[in-house]
């Protein structure tokens, strides 16, 4: 038995037989051609490119119908790149000047570009190199006349193990036939990771070398909650996981029964439980799991993997999709573009050249430097606000001045719409994320400027502890349960209450059940969590009284290390709902 650790990108546990994808990827039949065949190679190349573009567009259509527009647009990006005259010229020149076969020329040019991206040594660029590999494979498959991906024709359910999966391969996975997948390469923000989440296939990526230790048909366990895979598990481990799987299954079914009940404490205090979404289709996921609305719509995914910005009407359509899923009644908090640092990039985003992008020109700072882009998004949000309970929120605000600038721009956009006679909600609630320590410390002043706060504990933890949220080597420092972070949260909640504005938490902390009592006890009555976590957090809320939660919060605030805080909270949560804590170590979904 061998255990490997990687990055969990899609939750769930699966036990099954391995299907190992060959790491070669593409077959290049010959490297060079005789000079008299060069024009023939060019003709073959053009025909293959045409077929590959067609394939990418068909895939875009199919994926848009099956998963959603944003994921589909990844393949629109592929098609556009394959039609890029510069790229085509590069490949054709390779054939003409070096007598390369069309396959070899494609491979050389695409890999040179991928290498250039990888050498920038930034995770976001590295993940885009995988898209180039995908494109290379598609063109070469069309050149050699091979059928489509082997993954789309599986006869028995498997666990797919590969060096990396291209976005096309991931999109072709059928959740009924692929229990899970695990890859040696890949990162949190890759298209492959995003798609795994959307398809709800348990997945672990970035495992490092392991394919040499396993053969097709061997048994594997993929634990997408903890980011662990177990190759050839021993009997004990397999039994434990099987038991956990069963418990998780019945636990999930029990939780599902709470769908139509309110998130209300035992003594009748109502908590608004909202969902965090990245794609418009996920609005429905929040409702299906019993949420009250959308507390955070991360709009950056509208901008990803595109050569041009999304238009105002495209953005408006996405917001309307979410709003419609909410029956135009439930709240939808739209966060303006939070691009940069660990977030997906778009090609015109120069912040990627920075040495320290988390502290650089990212997020709201970027929008305030690019008013055309910012105003376009504000217009789309305002227009959608006419049709339902839309609220707007600014990310990464670090000073009052910045917040006031945002408000000024918003007022200008409102004025423009007014002049044009375009309707919008004049009372559109306005909020700010509190995710930078300076904003937390200035919370009282900030609270006078807005209608609500949403505490972003992912970034607040990162910036308070100076520990990169994506860097595994400093993961032991990174805990939202650290007393320094808790004191800031407490301060922000008190400031919001003093100014009588709403306050919620939307970082991952709010979806981790060990923090639920603490957050309620500190005075929060609104949480926004990953849709998958809604049922569990609701269950916990419904199992405690406010007095209990207050006692837990008071105790937790007395500790002076994150370890003590977390141990205490885990223990208190276990006393109330043992299965939530016990299953969270293994296969909680
Ligand atoms: C946060 O920082 O806690 C947050 C919710 O925003 P994101 O994870 O998108 O940075
Ligand atoms: Mg954030």
mmCIF file with all atom_site columns, N, CA and C in Angstrom, residues 80 302-311 314 346-348:
data_model
loop_
_atom_site.group_PDB
_atom_site.id
_atom_site.type_symbol
_atom_site.label_atom_id
_atom_site.label_alt_id
_atom_site.label_comp_id
_atom_site.label_asym_id
_atom_site.label_entity_id
_atom_site.label_seq_id
_atom_site.pdbx_PDB_ins_code
_atom_site.Cartn_x
_atom_site.Cartn_y
_atom_site.Cartn_z
_atom_site.occupancy
_atom_site.B_iso_or_equiv
_atom_site.pdbx_formal_charge
_atom_site.auth_seq_id
_atom_site.auth_comp_id
_atom_site.auth_asym_id
_atom_site.auth_atom_id
_atom_site.pdbx_PDB_model_num
ATOM 1  N N  . UNK A 1 80  ? -10.223 29.662 -31.020 1.00 0.00 ? 80  UNK A N  1
ATOM 2  C CA . UNK A 1 80  ? -9.660  30.948 -31.446 1.00 0.00 ? 80  UNK A CA 1
ATOM 3  C C  . UNK A 1 80  ? -8.152  30.862 -31.608 1.00 0.00 ? 80  UNK A C  1
ATOM 4  N N  . UNK A 1 302 ? -15.955 34.762 -15.272 1.00 0.00 ? 302 UNK A N  1
ATOM 5  C CA . UNK A 1 302 ? -16.492 35.308 -16.518 1.00 0.00 ? 302 UNK A CA 1
ATOM 6  C C  . UNK A 1 302 ? -15.374 35.798 -17.432 1.00 0.00 ? 302 UNK A C  1
ATOM 7  N N  . UNK A 1 303 ? -14.240 36.104 -16.820 1.00 0.00 ? 303 UNK A N  1
ATOM 8  C CA . UNK A 1 303 ? -13.152 36.738 -17.559 1.00 0.00 ? 303 UNK A CA 1
ATOM 9  C C  . UNK A 1 303 ? -12.060 35.754 -17.949 1.00 0.00 ? 303 UNK A C  1
ATOM 10 N N  . UNK A 1 304 ? -12.182 34.505 -17.483 1.00 0.00 ? 304 UNK A N  1
ATOM 11 C CA . UNK A 1 304 ? -11.041 33.611 -17.643 1.00 0.00 ? 304 UNK A CA 1
ATOM 12 C C  . UNK A 1 304 ? -10.941 33.025 -19.041 1.00 0.00 ? 304 UNK A C  1
ATOM 13 N N  . UNK A 1 305 ? -9.702  32.754 -19.429 1.00 0.00 ? 305 UNK A N  1
ATOM 14 C CA . UNK A 1 305 ? -9.411  32.075 -20.684 1.00 0.00 ? 305 UNK A CA 1
ATOM 15 C C  . UNK A 1 305 ? -10.063 32.721 -21.898 1.00 0.00 ? 305 UNK A C  1
ATOM 16 N N  . UNK A 1 306 ? -9.971  34.009 -21.979 1.00 0.00 ? 306 UNK A N  1
ATOM 17 C CA . UNK A 1 306 ? -10.554 34.689 -23.124 1.00 0.00 ? 306 UNK A CA 1
ATOM 18 C C  . UNK A 1 306 ? -9.544  35.676 -23.647 1.00 0.00 ? 306 UNK A C  1
ATOM 19 N N  . UNK A 1 307 ? -9.695  36.013 -24.891 1.00 0.00 ? 307 UNK A N  1
ATOM 20 C CA . UNK A 1 307 ? -8.784  36.983 -25.466 1.00 0.00 ? 307 UNK A CA 1
ATOM 21 C C  . UNK A 1 307 ? -9.365  38.379 -25.278 1.00 0.00 ? 307 UNK A C  1
ATOM 22 N N  . UNK A 1 308 ? -10.691 38.456 -25.228 1.00 0.00 ? 308 UNK A N  1
ATOM 23 C CA . UNK A 1 308 ? -11.313 39.765 -25.023 1.00 0.00 ? 308 UNK A CA 1
ATOM 24 C C  . UNK A 1 308 ? -12.134 39.728 -23.738 1.00 0.00 ? 308 UNK A C  1
ATOM 25 N N  . UNK A 1 309 ? -12.402 40.920 -23.224 1.00 0.00 ? 309 UNK A N  1
ATOM 26 C CA . UNK A 1 309 ? -13.245 41.010 -22.018 1.00 0.00 ? 309 UNK A CA 1
ATOM 27 C C  . UNK A 1 309 ? -14.660 40.541 -22.317 1.00 0.00 ? 309 UNK A C  1
ATOM 28 N N  . UNK A 1 310 ? -15.384 40.037 -21.328 1.00 0.00 ? 310 UNK A N  1
ATOM 29 C CA . UNK A 1 310 ? -16.789 39.727 -21.569 1.00 0.00 ? 310 UNK A CA 1
ATOM 30 C C  . UNK A 1 310 ? -17.568 41.031 -21.765 1.00 0.00 ? 310 UNK A C  1
ATOM 31 N N  . UNK A 1 311 ? -18.520 41.006 -22.674 1.00 0.00 ? 311 UNK A N  1
ATOM 32 C CA . UNK A 1 311 ? -19.268 42.235 -22.931 1.00 0.00 ? 311 UNK A CA 1
ATOM 33 C C  . UNK A 1 311 ? -20.252 42.493 -21.796 1.00 0.00 ? 311 UNK A C  1
ATOM 34 N N  . UNK A 1 314 ? -23.127 40.030 -22.037 1.00 0.00 ? 314 UNK A N  1
ATOM 35 C CA . UNK A 1 314 ? -22.769 38.683 -21.588 1.00 0.00 ? 314 UNK A CA 1
ATOM 36 C C  . UNK A 1 314 ? -22.813 38.598 -20.052 1.00 0.00 ? 314 UNK A C  1
ATOM 37 N N  . UNK A 1 346 ? -6.417  36.902 -17.098 1.00 0.00 ? 346 UNK A N  1
ATOM 38 C CA . UNK A 1 346 ? -6.806  37.046 -18.488 1.00 0.00 ? 346 UNK A CA 1
ATOM 39 C C  . UNK A 1 346 ? -5.638  37.703 -19.195 1.00 0.00 ? 346 UNK A C  1
ATOM 40 N N  . UNK A 1 347 ? -5.506  37.489 -20.490 1.00 0.00 ? 347 UNK A N  1
ATOM 41 C CA . UNK A 1 347 ? -4.252  37.814 -21.161 1.00 0.00 ? 347 UNK A CA 1
ATOM 42 C C  . UNK A 1 347 ? -3.823  39.267 -21.031 1.00 0.00 ? 347 UNK A C  1
ATOM 43 N N  . UNK A 1 348 ? -4.775  40.161 -20.876 1.00 0.00 ? 348 UNK A N  1
ATOM 44 C CA . UNK A 1 348 ? -4.371  41.564 -20.836 1.00 0.00 ? 348 UNK A CA 1
ATOM 45 C C  . UNK A 1 348 ? -4.076  42.051 -19.417 1.00 0.00 ? 348 UNK A C  1
#
